[in-house]
Amino acid sequence: MHKWLPILSFLIINAFKVPYLHIRLVLSFFPAGLKEVNLRELKEEGFGILTEIDIKETFKKKLDLDFRKYRILGACNPKMAYQAISAESKIGTMLPCNVIVQETEDGKIEVSAVDPVASMTAIENDELGGIAQEVQSKLKTVIERLS
């Protein structure tokens, strides 16, 4: 294992320990929570939303299943993506960084972001280490800013 791949398990206020995610519960209704993470915190850290998948709608349409409110946002920081793709041409298979916004059983909003350092453990390219750590820091900042 590379020296830049620390064992990760962040514990954030009102969060769970999951080694490949940063998670925060947001005390608001679903649409407000989605708009908040989508428009403000991600943009402040240089991310844009490339994709937005409504899992509830997709499961209903494709499988005729009822599911809780659950969206997957494909967040991309173009500068970081360029650096990563320049360092590893096939890294695009792991882009963009997914951010999940979902409703919990008690009606609160849970926002989770992938930990890019944990994702990079399968790739043997030391140059990606610093890039992954910078993206990790930005996504962690986004999650920590949510209230």
mmCIF file of N, CA and C in Angstrom:
data_model
loop_
_atom_site.group_PDB
_atom_site.id
_atom_site.type_symbol
_atom_site.label_atom_id
_atom_site.label_comp_id
_atom_site.label_asym_id
_atom_site.label_seq_id
_atom_site.Cartn_x
_atom_site.Cartn_y
_atom_site.Cartn_z
ATOM 1 N N MET A 1 0.844 -1.175 0.000
ATOM 2 C CA MET A 1 0.000 0.000 0.000
ATOM 3 C C MET A 1 0.887 1.235 0.000
ATOM 4 N N HIS A 2 0.466 2.238 -0.742
ATOM 5 C CA HIS A 2 1.230 3.469 -0.857
ATOM 6 C C HIS A 2 1.135 4.293 0.423
ATOM 7 N N LYS A 3 2.184 5.071 0.683
ATOM 8 C CA LYS A 3 2.222 5.899 1.888
ATOM 9 C C LYS A 3 1.115 6.952 1.917
ATOM 10 N N TRP A 4 0.573 7.337 0.754
ATOM 11 C CA TRP A 4 -0.447 8.373 0.693
ATOM 12 C C TRP A 4 -1.853 7.818 0.870
ATOM 13 N N LEU A 5 -1.977 6.525 1.168
ATOM 14 C CA LEU A 5 -3.300 5.924 1.340
ATOM 15 C C LEU A 5 -3.567 5.643 2.812
ATOM 16 N N PRO A 6 -3.908 6.665 3.574
ATOM 17 C CA PRO A 6 -4.183 6.429 4.994
ATOM 18 C C PRO A 6 -5.464 5.630 5.165
ATOM 19 N N ILE A 7 -5.558 4.937 6.267
ATOM 20 C CA ILE A 7 -6.801 4.244 6.590
ATOM 21 C C ILE A 7 -7.785 5.308 7.033
ATOM 22 N N LEU A 8 -8.900 5.381 6.325
ATOM 23 C CA LEU A 8 -9.835 6.471 6.544
ATOM 24 C C LEU A 8 -11.102 6.006 7.228
ATOM 25 N N SER A 9 -11.489 6.695 8.236
ATOM 26 C CA SER A 9 -12.815 6.536 8.814
ATOM 27 C C SER A 9 -13.123 7.793 9.604
ATOM 28 N N PHE A 10 -13.623 8.799 8.898
ATOM 29 C CA PHE A 10 -13.927 10.074 9.514
ATOM 30 C C PHE A 10 -15.213 9.975 10.324
ATOM 31 N N LEU A 11 -15.200 10.554 11.497
ATOM 32 C CA LEU A 11 -16.412 10.647 12.288
ATOM 33 C C LEU A 11 -16.776 12.121 12.347
ATOM 34 N N ILE A 12 -17.854 12.479 11.678
ATOM 35 C CA ILE A 12 -18.301 13.859 11.624
ATOM 36 C C ILE A 12 -19.515 13.976 12.540
ATOM 37 N N ILE A 13 -19.744 15.135 13.124
ATOM 38 C CA ILE A 13 -20.878 15.351 14.010
ATOM 39 C C ILE A 13 -22.148 14.827 13.350
ATOM 40 N N ASN A 14 -22.966 14.108 14.110
ATOM 41 C CA ASN A 14 -24.214 13.505 13.617
ATOM 42 C C ASN A 14 -23.962 12.539 12.459
ATOM 43 N N ALA A 15 -22.828 11.866 12.459
ATOM 44 C CA ALA A 15 -22.491 11.008 11.326
ATOM 45 C C ALA A 15 -22.131 9.610 11.788
ATOM 46 N N PHE A 16 -21.883 8.775 10.811
ATOM 47 C CA PHE A 16 -21.534 7.386 11.024
ATOM 48 C C PHE A 16 -20.087 7.179 10.614
ATOM 49 N N LYS A 17 -19.468 6.094 11.070
ATOM 50 C CA LYS A 17 -18.133 5.737 10.611
ATOM 51 C C LYS A 17 -18.276 4.822 9.405
ATOM 52 N N VAL A 18 -17.884 5.296 8.260
ATOM 53 C CA VAL A 18 -17.854 4.514 7.034
ATOM 54 C C VAL A 18 -16.555 4.886 6.337
ATOM 55 N N PRO A 19 -15.651 3.921 6.109
ATOM 56 C CA PRO A 19 -14.316 4.266 5.640
ATOM 57 C C PRO A 19 -14.222 4.821 4.216
ATOM 58 N N TYR A 20 -15.261 4.759 3.423
ATOM 59 C CA TYR A 20 -15.173 5.274 2.060
ATOM 60 C C TYR A 20 -16.105 6.451 1.804
ATOM 61 N N LEU A 21 -16.684 6.989 2.873
ATOM 62 C CA LEU A 21 -17.629 8.102 2.739
ATOM 63 C C LEU A 21 -17.394 9.159 3.800
ATOM 64 N N HIS A 22 -17.872 10.349 3.517
ATOM 65 C CA HIS A 22 -18.054 11.402 4.514
ATOM 66 C C HIS A 22 -19.565 11.574 4.585
ATOM 67 N N ILE A 23 -20.141 11.520 5.781
ATOM 68 C CA ILE A 23 -21.600 11.557 5.908
ATOM 69 C C ILE A 23 -22.012 12.595 6.931
ATOM 70 N N ARG A 24 -23.096 13.292 6.638
ATOM 71 C CA ARG A 24 -23.665 14.233 7.591
ATOM 72 C C ARG A 24 -25.174 14.188 7.487
ATOM 73 N N LEU A 25 -25.839 14.226 8.638
ATOM 74 C CA LEU A 25 -27.286 14.370 8.647
ATOM 75 C C LEU A 25 -27.617 15.844 8.670
ATOM 76 N N VAL A 26 -28.516 16.245 7.809
ATOM 77 C CA VAL A 26 -28.935 17.632 7.716
ATOM 78 C C VAL A 26 -30.367 17.706 8.217
ATOM 79 N N LEU A 27 -30.620 18.570 9.161
ATOM 80 C CA LEU A 27 -31.950 18.663 9.751
ATOM 81 C C LEU A 27 -32.822 19.612 8.942
ATOM 82 N N SER A 28 -33.351 19.117 7.829
ATOM 83 C CA SER A 28 -34.222 19.926 6.990
ATOM 84 C C SER A 28 -35.077 19.000 6.147
ATOM 85 N N PHE A 29 -36.004 19.596 5.413
ATOM 86 C CA PHE A 29 -36.812 18.803 4.502
ATOM 87 C C PHE A 29 -36.004 18.484 3.261
ATOM 88 N N PHE A 30 -36.373 17.437 2.562
ATOM 89 C CA PHE A 30 -35.572 16.940 1.447
ATOM 90 C C PHE A 30 -35.251 17.988 0.381
ATOM 91 N N PRO A 31 -36.210 18.701 -0.197
ATOM 92 C CA PRO A 31 -35.841 19.641 -1.266
ATOM 93 C C PRO A 31 -34.851 20.711 -0.819
ATOM 94 N N ALA A 32 -35.005 21.225 0.390
ATOM 95 C CA ALA A 32 -34.083 22.248 0.883
ATOM 96 C C ALA A 32 -32.682 21.672 1.039
ATOM 97 N N GLY A 33 -32.582 20.458 1.569
ATOM 98 C CA GLY A 33 -31.284 19.820 1.734
ATOM 99 C C GLY A 33 -30.596 19.596 0.405
ATOM 100 N N LEU A 34 -31.358 19.180 -0.590
ATOM 101 C CA LEU A 34 -30.802 18.937 -1.919
ATOM 102 C C LEU A 34 -30.311 20.236 -2.532
ATOM 103 N N LYS A 35 -31.126 21.272 -2.471
ATOM 104 C CA LYS A 35 -30.742 22.558 -3.055
ATOM 105 C C LYS A 35 -29.506 23.108 -2.360
ATOM 106 N N GLU A 36 -29.453 22.946 -1.033
ATOM 107 C CA GLU A 36 -28.333 23.492 -0.271
ATOM 108 C C GLU A 36 -27.014 22.859 -0.701
ATOM 109 N N VAL A 37 -26.942 21.532 -0.740
ATOM 110 C CA VAL A 37 -25.684 20.885 -1.104
ATOM 111 C C VAL A 37 -25.379 21.097 -2.578
ATOM 112 N N ASN A 38 -26.400 21.148 -3.408
ATOM 113 C CA ASN A 38 -26.219 21.261 -4.851
ATOM 114 C C ASN A 38 -25.690 22.637 -5.246
ATOM 115 N N LEU A 39 -26.259 23.681 -4.692
ATOM 116 C CA LEU A 39 -25.966 25.014 -5.194
ATOM 117 C C LEU A 39 -24.875 25.784 -4.467
ATOM 118 N N ARG A 40 -24.712 25.574 -3.200
ATOM 119 C CA ARG A 40 -23.821 26.464 -2.458
ATOM 120 C C ARG A 40 -22.482 25.819 -2.104
ATOM 121 N N GLU A 41 -22.494 24.810 -1.254
ATOM 122 C CA GLU A 41 -21.237 24.261 -0.741
ATOM 123 C C GLU A 41 -20.366 23.649 -1.833
ATOM 124 N N LEU A 42 -20.957 22.900 -2.745
ATOM 125 C CA LEU A 42 -20.155 22.299 -3.808
ATOM 126 C C LEU A 42 -19.519 23.362 -4.698
ATOM 127 N N LYS A 43 -20.289 24.381 -5.052
ATOM 128 C CA LYS A 43 -19.753 25.449 -5.904
ATOM 129 C C LYS A 43 -18.638 26.209 -5.203
ATOM 130 N N GLU A 44 -18.773 26.423 -3.903
ATOM 131 C CA GLU A 44 -17.741 27.135 -3.154
ATOM 132 C C GLU A 44 -16.405 26.398 -3.176
ATOM 133 N N GLU A 45 -16.449 25.082 -3.354
ATOM 134 C CA GLU A 45 -15.217 24.289 -3.409
ATOM 135 C C GLU A 45 -14.811 23.965 -4.851
ATOM 136 N N GLY A 46 -15.447 24.617 -5.827
ATOM 137 C CA GLY A 46 -15.045 24.461 -7.218
ATOM 138 C C GLY A 46 -15.711 23.318 -7.960
ATOM 139 N N PHE A 47 -16.740 22.715 -7.366
ATOM 140 C CA PHE A 47 -17.436 21.597 -8.001
ATOM 141 C C PHE A 47 -18.679 22.072 -8.735
ATOM 142 N N GLY A 48 -18.980 21.396 -9.812
ATOM 143 C CA GLY A 48 -20.248 21.561 -10.503
ATOM 144 C C GLY A 48 -20.938 20.203 -10.519
ATOM 145 N N ILE A 49 -22.223 20.198 -10.802
ATOM 146 C CA ILE A 49 -22.975 18.948 -10.879
ATOM 147 C C ILE A 49 -23.116 18.571 -12.345
ATOM 148 N N LEU A 50 -22.477 17.462 -12.737
ATOM 149 C CA LEU A 50 -22.567 16.981 -14.115
ATOM 150 C C LEU A 50 -23.803 16.127 -14.339
ATOM 151 N N THR A 51 -24.159 15.355 -13.321
ATOM 152 C CA THR A 51 -25.309 14.460 -13.426
ATOM 153 C C THR A 51 -26.116 14.519 -12.143
ATOM 154 N N GLU A 52 -27.386 14.236 -12.271
ATOM 155 C CA GLU A 52 -28.259 14.117 -11.110
ATOM 156 C C GLU A 52 -29.231 12.985 -11.395
ATOM 157 N N ILE A 53 -29.127 11.922 -10.606
ATOM 158 C CA ILE A 53 -29.975 10.749 -10.794
ATOM 159 C C ILE A 53 -30.966 10.671 -9.644
ATOM 160 N N ASP A 54 -32.232 10.655 -9.970
ATOM 161 C CA ASP A 54 -33.291 10.507 -8.979
ATOM 162 C C ASP A 54 -33.614 9.016 -8.890
ATOM 163 N N ILE A 55 -33.072 8.356 -7.878
ATOM 164 C CA ILE A 55 -33.238 6.907 -7.725
ATOM 165 C C ILE A 55 -34.692 6.547 -7.452
ATOM 166 N N LYS A 56 -35.381 7.347 -6.642
ATOM 167 C CA LYS A 56 -36.787 7.080 -6.347
ATOM 168 C C LYS A 56 -37.590 7.037 -7.648
ATOM 169 N N GLU A 57 -37.401 8.048 -8.485
ATOM 170 C CA GLU A 57 -38.123 8.131 -9.760
ATOM 171 C C GLU A 57 -37.724 6.979 -10.701
ATOM 172 N N THR A 58 -36.441 6.679 -10.761
ATOM 173 C CA THR A 58 -35.952 5.614 -11.637
ATOM 174 C C THR A 58 -36.495 4.256 -11.220
ATOM 175 N N PHE A 59 -36.470 3.955 -9.920
ATOM 176 C CA PHE A 59 -36.993 2.670 -9.453
ATOM 177 C C PHE A 59 -38.489 2.550 -9.730
ATOM 178 N N LYS A 60 -39.210 3.660 -9.584
ATOM 179 C CA LYS A 60 -40.647 3.638 -9.851
ATOM 180 C C LYS A 60 -40.897 3.392 -11.336
ATOM 181 N N LYS A 61 -40.190 4.113 -12.158
ATOM 182 C CA LYS A 61 -40.390 4.025 -13.605
ATOM 183 C C LYS A 61 -39.943 2.677 -14.177
ATOM 184 N N LYS A 62 -38.762 2.207 -13.776
ATOM 185 C CA LYS A 62 -38.185 1.004 -14.367
ATOM 186 C C LYS A 62 -38.617 -0.296 -13.684
ATOM 187 N N LEU A 63 -38.868 -0.237 -12.365
ATOM 188 C CA LEU A 63 -39.157 -1.449 -11.608
ATOM 189 C C LEU A 63 -40.528 -1.449 -10.941
ATOM 190 N N ASP A 64 -41.252 -0.325 -11.070
ATOM 191 C CA ASP A 64 -42.527 -0.133 -10.393
ATOM 192 C C ASP A 64 -42.411 -0.370 -8.886
ATOM 193 N N LEU A 65 -41.301 0.143 -8.317
ATOM 194 C CA LEU A 65 -41.052 0.028 -6.885
ATOM 195 C C LEU A 65 -41.117 1.401 -6.239
ATOM 196 N N ASP A 66 -41.674 1.459 -5.044
ATOM 197 C CA ASP A 66 -41.651 2.684 -4.257
ATOM 198 C C ASP A 66 -40.363 2.685 -3.435
ATOM 199 N N PHE A 67 -39.697 3.816 -3.415
ATOM 200 C CA PHE A 67 -38.421 3.931 -2.716
ATOM 201 C C PHE A 67 -38.351 5.309 -2.077
ATOM 202 N N ARG A 68 -37.534 5.434 -1.058
ATOM 203 C CA ARG A 68 -37.379 6.730 -0.374
ATOM 204 C C ARG A 68 -36.718 7.746 -1.317
ATOM 205 N N LYS A 69 -36.776 9.003 -0.945
ATOM 206 C CA LYS A 69 -36.120 10.064 -1.724
ATOM 207 C C LYS A 69 -34.612 9.831 -1.656
ATOM 208 N N TYR A 70 -34.002 9.710 -2.818
ATOM 209 C CA TYR A 70 -32.592 9.331 -2.904
ATOM 210 C C TYR A 70 -32.054 9.851 -4.229
ATOM 211 N N ARG A 71 -31.096 10.759 -4.174
ATOM 212 C CA ARG A 71 -30.498 11.320 -5.392
ATOM 213 C C ARG A 71 -28.998 11.131 -5.366
ATOM 214 N N ILE A 72 -28.454 10.855 -6.530
ATOM 215 C CA ILE A 72 -27.011 10.747 -6.692
ATOM 216 C C ILE A 72 -26.571 11.922 -7.562
ATOM 217 N N LEU A 73 -25.714 12.761 -6.994
ATOM 218 C CA LEU A 73 -25.187 13.907 -7.719
ATOM 219 C C LEU A 73 -23.775 13.573 -8.187
ATOM 220 N N GLY A 74 -23.515 13.746 -9.461
ATOM 221 C CA GLY A 74 -22.177 13.548 -10.005
ATOM 222 C C GLY A 74 -21.426 14.864 -9.947
ATOM 223 N N ALA A 75 -20.622 15.053 -8.900
ATOM 224 C CA ALA A 75 -19.916 16.316 -8.681
ATOM 225 C C ALA A 75 -18.535 16.262 -9.322
ATOM 226 N N CYS A 76 -18.170 17.340 -9.998
ATOM 227 C CA CYS A 76 -16.872 17.391 -10.671
ATOM 228 C C CYS A 76 -16.202 18.741 -10.420
ATOM 229 N N ASN A 77 -14.961 18.672 -10.022
ATOM 230 C CA ASN A 77 -14.119 19.857 -9.939
ATOM 231 C C ASN A 77 -13.233 19.789 -11.178
ATOM 232 N N PRO A 78 -13.495 20.604 -12.204
ATOM 233 C CA PRO A 78 -12.774 20.479 -13.476
ATOM 234 C C PRO A 78 -11.255 20.525 -13.339
ATOM 235 N N LYS A 79 -10.738 21.393 -12.495
ATOM 236 C CA LYS A 79 -9.288 21.500 -12.318
ATOM 237 C C LYS A 79 -8.717 20.185 -11.793
ATOM 238 N N MET A 80 -9.366 19.634 -10.773
ATOM 239 C CA MET A 80 -8.893 18.380 -10.185
ATOM 240 C C MET A 80 -9.076 17.215 -11.164
ATOM 241 N N ALA A 81 -10.184 17.214 -11.895
ATOM 242 C CA ALA A 81 -10.425 16.156 -12.881
ATOM 243 C C ALA A 81 -9.350 16.188 -13.964
ATOM 244 N N TYR A 82 -8.994 17.374 -14.428
ATOM 245 C CA TYR A 82 -7.948 17.506 -15.440
ATOM 246 C C TYR A 82 -6.618 16.954 -14.923
ATOM 247 N N GLN A 83 -6.276 17.312 -13.697
ATOM 248 C CA GLN A 83 -5.022 16.827 -13.117
ATOM 249 C C GLN A 83 -5.033 15.305 -12.987
ATOM 250 N N ALA A 84 -6.154 14.761 -12.540
ATOM 251 C CA ALA A 84 -6.253 13.311 -12.350
ATOM 252 C C ALA A 84 -6.172 12.572 -13.686
ATOM 253 N N ILE A 85 -6.901 13.044 -14.692
ATOM 254 C CA ILE A 85 -6.886 12.395 -16.010
ATOM 255 C C ILE A 85 -5.514 12.530 -16.664
ATOM 256 N N SER A 86 -4.834 13.647 -16.432
ATOM 257 C CA SER A 86 -3.484 13.826 -16.961
ATOM 258 C C SER A 86 -2.505 12.845 -16.311
ATOM 259 N N ALA A 87 -2.727 12.532 -15.045
ATOM 260 C CA ALA A 87 -1.847 11.612 -14.322
ATOM 261 C C ALA A 87 -2.172 10.149 -14.605
ATOM 262 N N GLU A 88 -3.425 9.868 -14.913
ATOM 263 C CA GLU A 88 -3.883 8.487 -15.113
ATOM 264 C C GLU A 88 -5.024 8.512 -16.120
ATOM 265 N N SER A 89 -4.742 8.112 -17.343
ATOM 266 C CA SER A 89 -5.711 8.280 -18.434
ATOM 267 C C SER A 89 -7.032 7.534 -18.230
ATOM 268 N N LYS A 90 -7.027 6.471 -17.462
ATOM 269 C CA LYS A 90 -8.255 5.688 -17.280
ATOM 270 C C LYS A 90 -9.006 6.024 -15.986
ATOM 271 N N ILE A 91 -8.565 7.060 -15.297
ATOM 272 C CA ILE A 91 -9.196 7.450 -14.030
ATOM 273 C C ILE A 91 -10.638 7.908 -14.241
ATOM 274 N N GLY A 92 -10.969 8.257 -15.480
ATOM 275 C CA GLY A 92 -12.337 8.677 -15.786
ATOM 276 C C GLY A 92 -13.376 7.630 -15.427
ATOM 277 N N THR A 93 -12.967 6.371 -15.312
ATOM 278 C CA THR A 93 -13.915 5.333 -14.889
ATOM 279 C C THR A 93 -14.364 5.549 -13.452
ATOM 280 N N MET A 94 -13.635 6.380 -12.706
ATOM 281 C CA MET A 94 -13.979 6.626 -11.311
ATOM 282 C C MET A 94 -14.482 8.058 -11.088
ATOM 283 N N LEU A 95 -14.750 8.754 -12.171
ATOM 284 C CA LEU A 95 -15.247 10.120 -12.089
ATOM 285 C C LEU A 95 -16.689 10.173 -12.584
ATOM 286 N N PRO A 96 -17.497 11.125 -12.188
ATOM 287 C CA PRO A 96 -17.222 12.167 -11.207
ATOM 288 C C PRO A 96 -17.328 11.629 -9.784
ATOM 289 N N CYS A 97 -17.105 12.497 -8.813
ATOM 290 C CA CYS A 97 -17.260 12.130 -7.403
ATOM 291 C C CYS A 97 -18.745 12.113 -7.073
ATOM 292 N N ASN A 98 -19.211 11.003 -6.564
ATOM 293 C CA ASN A 98 -20.633 10.908 -6.234
ATOM 294 C C ASN A 98 -20.929 11.505 -4.860
ATOM 295 N N VAL A 99 -21.998 12.265 -4.826
ATOM 296 C CA VAL A 99 -22.554 12.802 -3.592
ATOM 297 C C VAL A 99 -23.983 12.299 -3.527
ATOM 298 N N ILE A 100 -24.340 11.664 -2.418
ATOM 299 C CA ILE A 100 -25.691 11.109 -2.262
ATOM 300 C C ILE A 100 -26.471 11.994 -1.306
ATOM 301 N N VAL A 101 -27.689 12.331 -1.695
ATOM 302 C CA VAL A 101 -28.612 13.073 -0.836
ATOM 303 C C VAL A 101 -29.838 12.185 -0.697
ATOM 304 N N GLN A 102 -30.094 11.718 0.539
ATOM 305 C CA GLN A 102 -31.214 10.813 0.728
ATOM 306 C C GLN A 102 -31.982 11.138 2.000
ATOM 307 N N GLU A 103 -33.227 10.736 1.993
ATOM 308 C CA GLU A 103 -34.091 10.930 3.150
ATOM 309 C C GLU A 103 -33.962 9.726 4.075
ATOM 310 N N THR A 104 -33.809 9.995 5.370
ATOM 311 C CA THR A 104 -33.736 8.913 6.343
ATOM 312 C C THR A 104 -35.142 8.515 6.775
ATOM 313 N N GLU A 105 -35.240 7.437 7.525
ATOM 314 C CA GLU A 105 -36.552 6.950 7.985
ATOM 315 C C GLU A 105 -37.303 7.987 8.801
ATOM 316 N N ASP A 106 -36.586 8.834 9.537
ATOM 317 C CA ASP A 106 -37.241 9.843 10.369
ATOM 318 C C ASP A 106 -37.431 11.178 9.648
ATOM 319 N N GLY A 107 -37.230 11.186 8.311
ATOM 320 C CA GLY A 107 -37.501 12.377 7.515
ATOM 321 C C GLY A 107 -36.375 13.374 7.432
ATOM 322 N N LYS A 108 -35.229 13.083 8.017
ATOM 323 C CA LYS A 108 -34.076 13.971 7.918
ATOM 324 C C LYS A 108 -33.345 13.695 6.609
ATOM 325 N N ILE A 109 -32.414 14.565 6.298
ATOM 326 C CA ILE A 109 -31.639 14.429 5.078
ATOM 327 C C ILE A 109 -30.236 13.972 5.444
ATOM 328 N N GLU A 110 -29.763 12.953 4.736
ATOM 329 C CA GLU A 110 -28.392 12.483 4.904
ATOM 330 C C GLU A 110 -27.646 12.799 3.617
ATOM 331 N N VAL A 111 -26.515 13.469 3.750
ATOM 332 C CA VAL A 111 -25.677 13.797 2.596
ATOM 333 C C VAL A 111 -24.364 13.040 2.767
ATOM 334 N N SER A 112 -23.990 12.288 1.752
ATOM 335 C CA SER A 112 -22.764 11.494 1.787
ATOM 336 C C SER A 112 -21.931 11.818 0.555
ATOM 337 N N ALA A 113 -20.626 11.863 0.738
ATOM 338 C CA ALA A 113 -19.728 12.078 -0.392
ATOM 339 C C ALA A 113 -18.668 10.991 -0.380
ATOM 340 N N VAL A 114 -18.345 10.500 -1.543
ATOM 341 C CA VAL A 114 -17.308 9.483 -1.670
ATOM 342 C C VAL A 114 -15.985 10.030 -1.155
ATOM 343 N N ASP A 115 -15.168 9.160 -0.585
ATOM 344 C CA ASP A 115 -13.823 9.545 -0.187
ATOM 345 C C ASP A 115 -12.887 9.139 -1.324
ATOM 346 N N PRO A 116 -12.377 10.103 -2.094
ATOM 347 C CA PRO A 116 -11.558 9.765 -3.254
ATOM 348 C C PRO A 116 -10.247 9.071 -2.905
ATOM 349 N N VAL A 117 -9.709 9.305 -1.724
ATOM 350 C CA VAL A 117 -8.475 8.618 -1.339
ATOM 351 C C VAL A 117 -8.755 7.126 -1.180
ATOM 352 N N ALA A 118 -9.862 6.794 -0.527
ATOM 353 C CA ALA A 118 -10.231 5.381 -0.387
ATOM 354 C C ALA A 118 -10.485 4.760 -1.753
ATOM 355 N N SER A 119 -11.081 5.512 -2.669
ATOM 356 C CA SER A 119 -11.358 5.010 -4.018
ATOM 357 C C SER A 119 -10.079 4.723 -4.798
ATOM 358 N N MET A 120 -9.025 5.455 -4.497
ATOM 359 C CA MET A 120 -7.779 5.322 -5.254
ATOM 360 C C MET A 120 -6.913 4.144 -4.810
ATOM 361 N N THR A 121 -7.323 3.414 -3.791
ATOM 362 C CA THR A 121 -6.497 2.312 -3.295
ATOM 363 C C THR A 121 -6.236 1.250 -4.362
ATOM 364 N N ALA A 122 -7.106 1.135 -5.341
ATOM 365 C CA ALA A 122 -6.935 0.128 -6.391
ATOM 366 C C ALA A 122 -5.992 0.583 -7.502
ATOM 367 N N ILE A 123 -5.605 1.838 -7.495
ATOM 368 C CA ILE A 123 -4.791 2.384 -8.581
ATOM 369 C C ILE A 123 -3.374 2.606 -8.098
ATOM 370 N N GLU A 124 -2.435 2.050 -8.818
ATOM 371 C CA GLU A 124 -1.028 2.184 -8.449
ATOM 372 C C GLU A 124 -0.396 3.328 -9.228
ATOM 373 N N ASN A 125 -0.646 4.546 -8.735
ATOM 374 C CA ASN A 125 -0.098 5.734 -9.372
ATOM 375 C C ASN A 125 0.120 6.767 -8.267
ATOM 376 N N ASP A 126 1.367 6.916 -7.865
ATOM 377 C CA ASP A 126 1.697 7.831 -6.764
ATOM 378 C C ASP A 126 1.291 9.276 -7.044
ATOM 379 N N GLU A 127 1.276 9.670 -8.306
ATOM 380 C CA GLU A 127 0.931 11.045 -8.667
ATOM 381 C C GLU A 127 -0.505 11.392 -8.273
ATOM 382 N N LEU A 128 -1.365 10.383 -8.237
ATOM 383 C CA LEU A 128 -2.774 10.627 -7.887
ATOM 384 C C LEU A 128 -2.970 10.917 -6.398
ATOM 385 N N GLY A 129 -1.997 10.548 -5.579
ATOM 386 C CA GLY A 129 -2.149 10.707 -4.134
ATOM 387 C C GLY A 129 -2.482 12.114 -3.697
ATOM 388 N N GLY A 130 -1.689 13.075 -4.142
ATOM 389 C CA GLY A 130 -1.917 14.470 -3.761
ATOM 390 C C GLY A 130 -3.224 15.005 -4.308
ATOM 391 N N ILE A 131 -3.538 14.602 -5.540
ATOM 392 C CA ILE A 131 -4.800 15.040 -6.157
ATOM 393 C C ILE A 131 -5.980 14.504 -5.349
ATOM 394 N N ALA A 132 -5.933 13.216 -5.039
ATOM 395 C CA ALA A 132 -7.021 12.593 -4.269
ATOM 396 C C ALA A 132 -7.167 13.238 -2.898
ATOM 397 N N GLN A 133 -6.049 13.555 -2.265
ATOM 398 C CA GLN A 133 -6.126 14.179 -0.944
ATOM 399 C C GLN A 133 -6.729 15.579 -1.019
ATOM 400 N N GLU A 134 -6.421 16.323 -2.085
ATOM 401 C CA GLU A 134 -7.000 17.656 -2.241
ATOM 402 C C GLU A 134 -8.509 17.577 -2.481
ATOM 403 N N VAL A 135 -8.930 16.643 -3.327
ATOM 404 C CA VAL A 135 -10.367 16.458 -3.574
ATOM 405 C C VAL A 135 -11.051 15.994 -2.293
ATOM 406 N N GLN A 136 -10.410 15.088 -1.572
ATOM 407 C CA GLN A 136 -10.948 14.611 -0.298
ATOM 408 C C GLN A 136 -11.186 15.773 0.657
ATOM 409 N N SER A 137 -10.210 16.651 0.760
ATOM 410 C CA SER A 137 -10.324 17.803 1.642
ATOM 411 C C SER A 137 -11.492 18.702 1.239
ATOM 412 N N LYS A 138 -11.644 18.927 -0.059
ATOM 413 C CA LYS A 138 -12.731 19.775 -0.550
ATOM 414 C C LYS A 138 -14.093 19.150 -0.274
ATOM 415 N N LEU A 139 -14.226 17.848 -0.537
ATOM 416 C CA LEU A 139 -15.513 17.192 -0.292
ATOM 417 C C LEU A 139 -15.820 17.131 1.214
ATOM 418 N N LYS A 140 -14.813 16.900 2.016
ATOM 419 C CA LYS A 140 -15.015 16.886 3.471
ATOM 420 C C LYS A 140 -15.481 18.261 3.938
ATOM 421 N N THR A 141 -14.899 19.325 3.381
ATOM 422 C CA THR A 141 -15.310 20.686 3.715
ATOM 423 C C THR A 141 -16.780 20.908 3.361
ATOM 424 N N VAL A 142 -17.188 20.441 2.195
ATOM 425 C CA VAL A 142 -18.583 20.567 1.778
ATOM 426 C C VAL A 142 -19.496 19.912 2.798
ATOM 427 N N ILE A 143 -19.188 18.685 3.181
ATOM 428 C CA ILE A 143 -20.036 17.937 4.118
ATOM 429 C C ILE A 143 -20.046 18.623 5.492
ATOM 430 N N GLU A 144 -18.887 19.073 5.947
ATOM 431 C CA GLU A 144 -18.821 19.703 7.262
ATOM 432 C C GLU A 144 -19.578 21.033 7.318
ATOM 433 N N ARG A 145 -19.705 21.714 6.201
ATOM 434 C CA ARG A 145 -20.413 23.010 6.173
ATOM 435 C C ARG A 145 -21.918 22.852 6.274
ATOM 436 N N LEU A 146 -22.424 21.696 5.950
ATOM 437 C CA LEU A 146 -23.867 21.499 6.001
ATOM 438 C C LEU A 146 -24.350 21.556 7.447
ATOM 439 N N SER A 147 -25.472 22.208 7.649
ATOM 440 C CA SER A 147 -26.002 22.294 9.009
ATOM 441 C C SER A 147 -27.451 21.926 9.024
#
